[in-house]
Amino acid sequence: MQIQASESVLKFKSPSTKEFSEICKQYQPFIIEDVAQHWGACQNWSNDYLIKHCGNNMVPVRFYKKNFWDDHKNFSYEDGYEPKKEMKFQEYIKNHIDRKNNNEQDLECYLSEAGFEERFPEIFQDVTYPEYFDRKAFVTLWYGFSSKNFSSTTTLHFDPLHNIFAQIRGRKRILLFPPSNYLSFYPPLEASSGAAYNSKVNPVLFNSELFPNFPWEERIEVILQPGEILYIPPFWWHHLSAVDDNISLSFWYDLKIQDFLWQKNMVSVFFNIAPHYLSHIISGGNLNNFMEFFKSMFV
């Protein structure tokens, strides 16, 4: 089973819902222009604005030990991560500004996956939710940094969801890989704490000896600019890192059973992943999680 990637990510200006649906059928990532750039978020979300409107809001921040991304035993297993700490949003922002002004380059933390509606109700009106899917989005906010020694980063992973990823401020580097053979991405299936949607591979560090079957040549690189939206199809592998200090929003939409027939090749992708994924979660005693995901497709 092989999903062929386009040589580059296509860009479309302000597609209608019907046009979006037609483009999505190809099961390829693409960029939407001339939509998010008109939101109040892209125009207003300076640090001063955010501190004024929601600086006292508590946010979840993940801290990383030094050289965290150098060893897959840290980032591909769930027990490799320290629990997120709650702190005031303004404290998170000001700590970074102070460190930057003092030329301290060891900031290793990331405000990631903060529920937007729950954590930031004061700035909810600054965002116009896309209406490309006939279901409600779950929205998360990401606020990351970039310095000489550390850039806010996510592991190479896939989501069993539609992801409309909007870049609000700053730039983000995104590496995309089409979902070819699942095992060639080296998911950490040998231990119960292994996150089966993660890869052991850090795609920034080329290592064909340690990961000989990894599809290095399939890599697509995107530098997402402020005001651009990237659609990431379900099960496509992606790795994100900050180019600048930046803010992003993910609009996540649950998969429905009809999506497997609508999007080209997604059925074969699912059945390539499912046996390994299911075996892993059964052995780890997490069958309920799989059943909840499966049931959600029929709602």
Short mmCIF file of N, CA and C in Angstrom, two decimals, residues 62-65 68-69 73-84 153-156 195 198:
data_model
loop_
_atom_site.label_atom_id
_atom_site.label_comp_id
_atom_site.label_asym_id
_atom_site.label_seq_id
_atom_site.Cartn_x
_atom_site.Cartn_y
_atom_site.Cartn_z
N ARG A 62 4.10 22.46 29.07
CA ARG A 62 4.95 21.27 29.15
C ARG A 62 6.42 21.68 29.20
N PHE A 63 7.14 21.17 30.19
CA PHE A 63 8.56 21.44 30.34
C PHE A 63 9.35 20.22 29.89
N TYR A 64 10.50 20.47 29.25
CA TYR A 64 11.31 19.40 28.68
C TYR A 64 12.69 19.39 29.34
N LYS A 65 13.17 18.21 29.63
CA LYS A 65 14.53 18.11 30.12
C LYS A 65 15.51 18.33 28.97
N PHE A 68 15.99 16.54 25.22
CA PHE A 68 14.82 15.67 25.17
C PHE A 68 14.63 15.04 23.79
N TRP A 69 14.84 15.83 22.73
CA TRP A 69 14.55 15.37 21.37
C TRP A 69 15.68 14.56 20.76
N LYS A 73 13.57 7.38 23.14
CA LYS A 73 13.00 6.82 24.37
C LYS A 73 12.30 7.89 25.19
N ASN A 74 12.63 9.14 24.95
CA ASN A 74 11.94 10.24 25.61
C ASN A 74 10.62 10.57 24.91
N PHE A 75 10.70 10.86 23.60
CA PHE A 75 9.57 11.50 22.95
C PHE A 75 8.54 10.56 22.34
N SER A 76 8.87 9.29 22.14
CA SER A 76 7.88 8.42 21.49
C SER A 76 7.05 7.60 22.47
N TYR A 77 7.40 7.69 23.76
CA TYR A 77 6.68 6.94 24.79
C TYR A 77 5.95 7.90 25.72
N GLU A 78 4.76 7.53 26.12
CA GLU A 78 3.95 8.42 26.94
C GLU A 78 4.59 8.72 28.29
N ASP A 79 5.34 7.76 28.85
CA ASP A 79 5.96 8.00 30.15
C ASP A 79 7.26 8.78 30.04
N GLY A 80 7.63 9.21 28.81
CA GLY A 80 8.82 10.04 28.65
C GLY A 80 8.56 11.51 28.91
N TYR A 81 7.27 11.88 29.00
CA TYR A 81 6.89 13.28 29.17
C TYR A 81 6.58 13.58 30.63
N GLU A 82 7.06 14.75 31.09
CA GLU A 82 6.68 15.24 32.40
C GLU A 82 5.24 15.74 32.33
N PRO A 83 4.48 15.61 33.42
CA PRO A 83 3.11 16.15 33.41
C PRO A 83 3.12 17.65 33.16
N LYS A 84 2.12 18.14 32.45
CA LYS A 84 2.02 19.57 32.20
C LYS A 84 1.77 20.32 33.51
N THR A 153 8.50 22.13 19.66
CA THR A 153 8.45 21.05 18.68
C THR A 153 7.43 20.00 19.08
N THR A 154 6.86 19.34 18.09
CA THR A 154 6.06 18.14 18.36
C THR A 154 6.74 16.94 17.72
N THR A 155 6.55 15.78 18.30
CA THR A 155 7.10 14.56 17.72
C THR A 155 6.46 14.27 16.37
N LEU A 156 7.13 13.46 15.55
CA LEU A 156 6.52 12.97 14.32
C LEU A 156 5.38 12.03 14.71
N ALA A 195 3.40 5.26 22.45
CA ALA A 195 2.26 5.93 21.81
C ALA A 195 2.22 5.48 20.35
N ASN A 198 2.80 7.77 17.48
CA ASN A 198 4.08 8.44 17.40
C ASN A 198 5.08 7.61 16.61
#
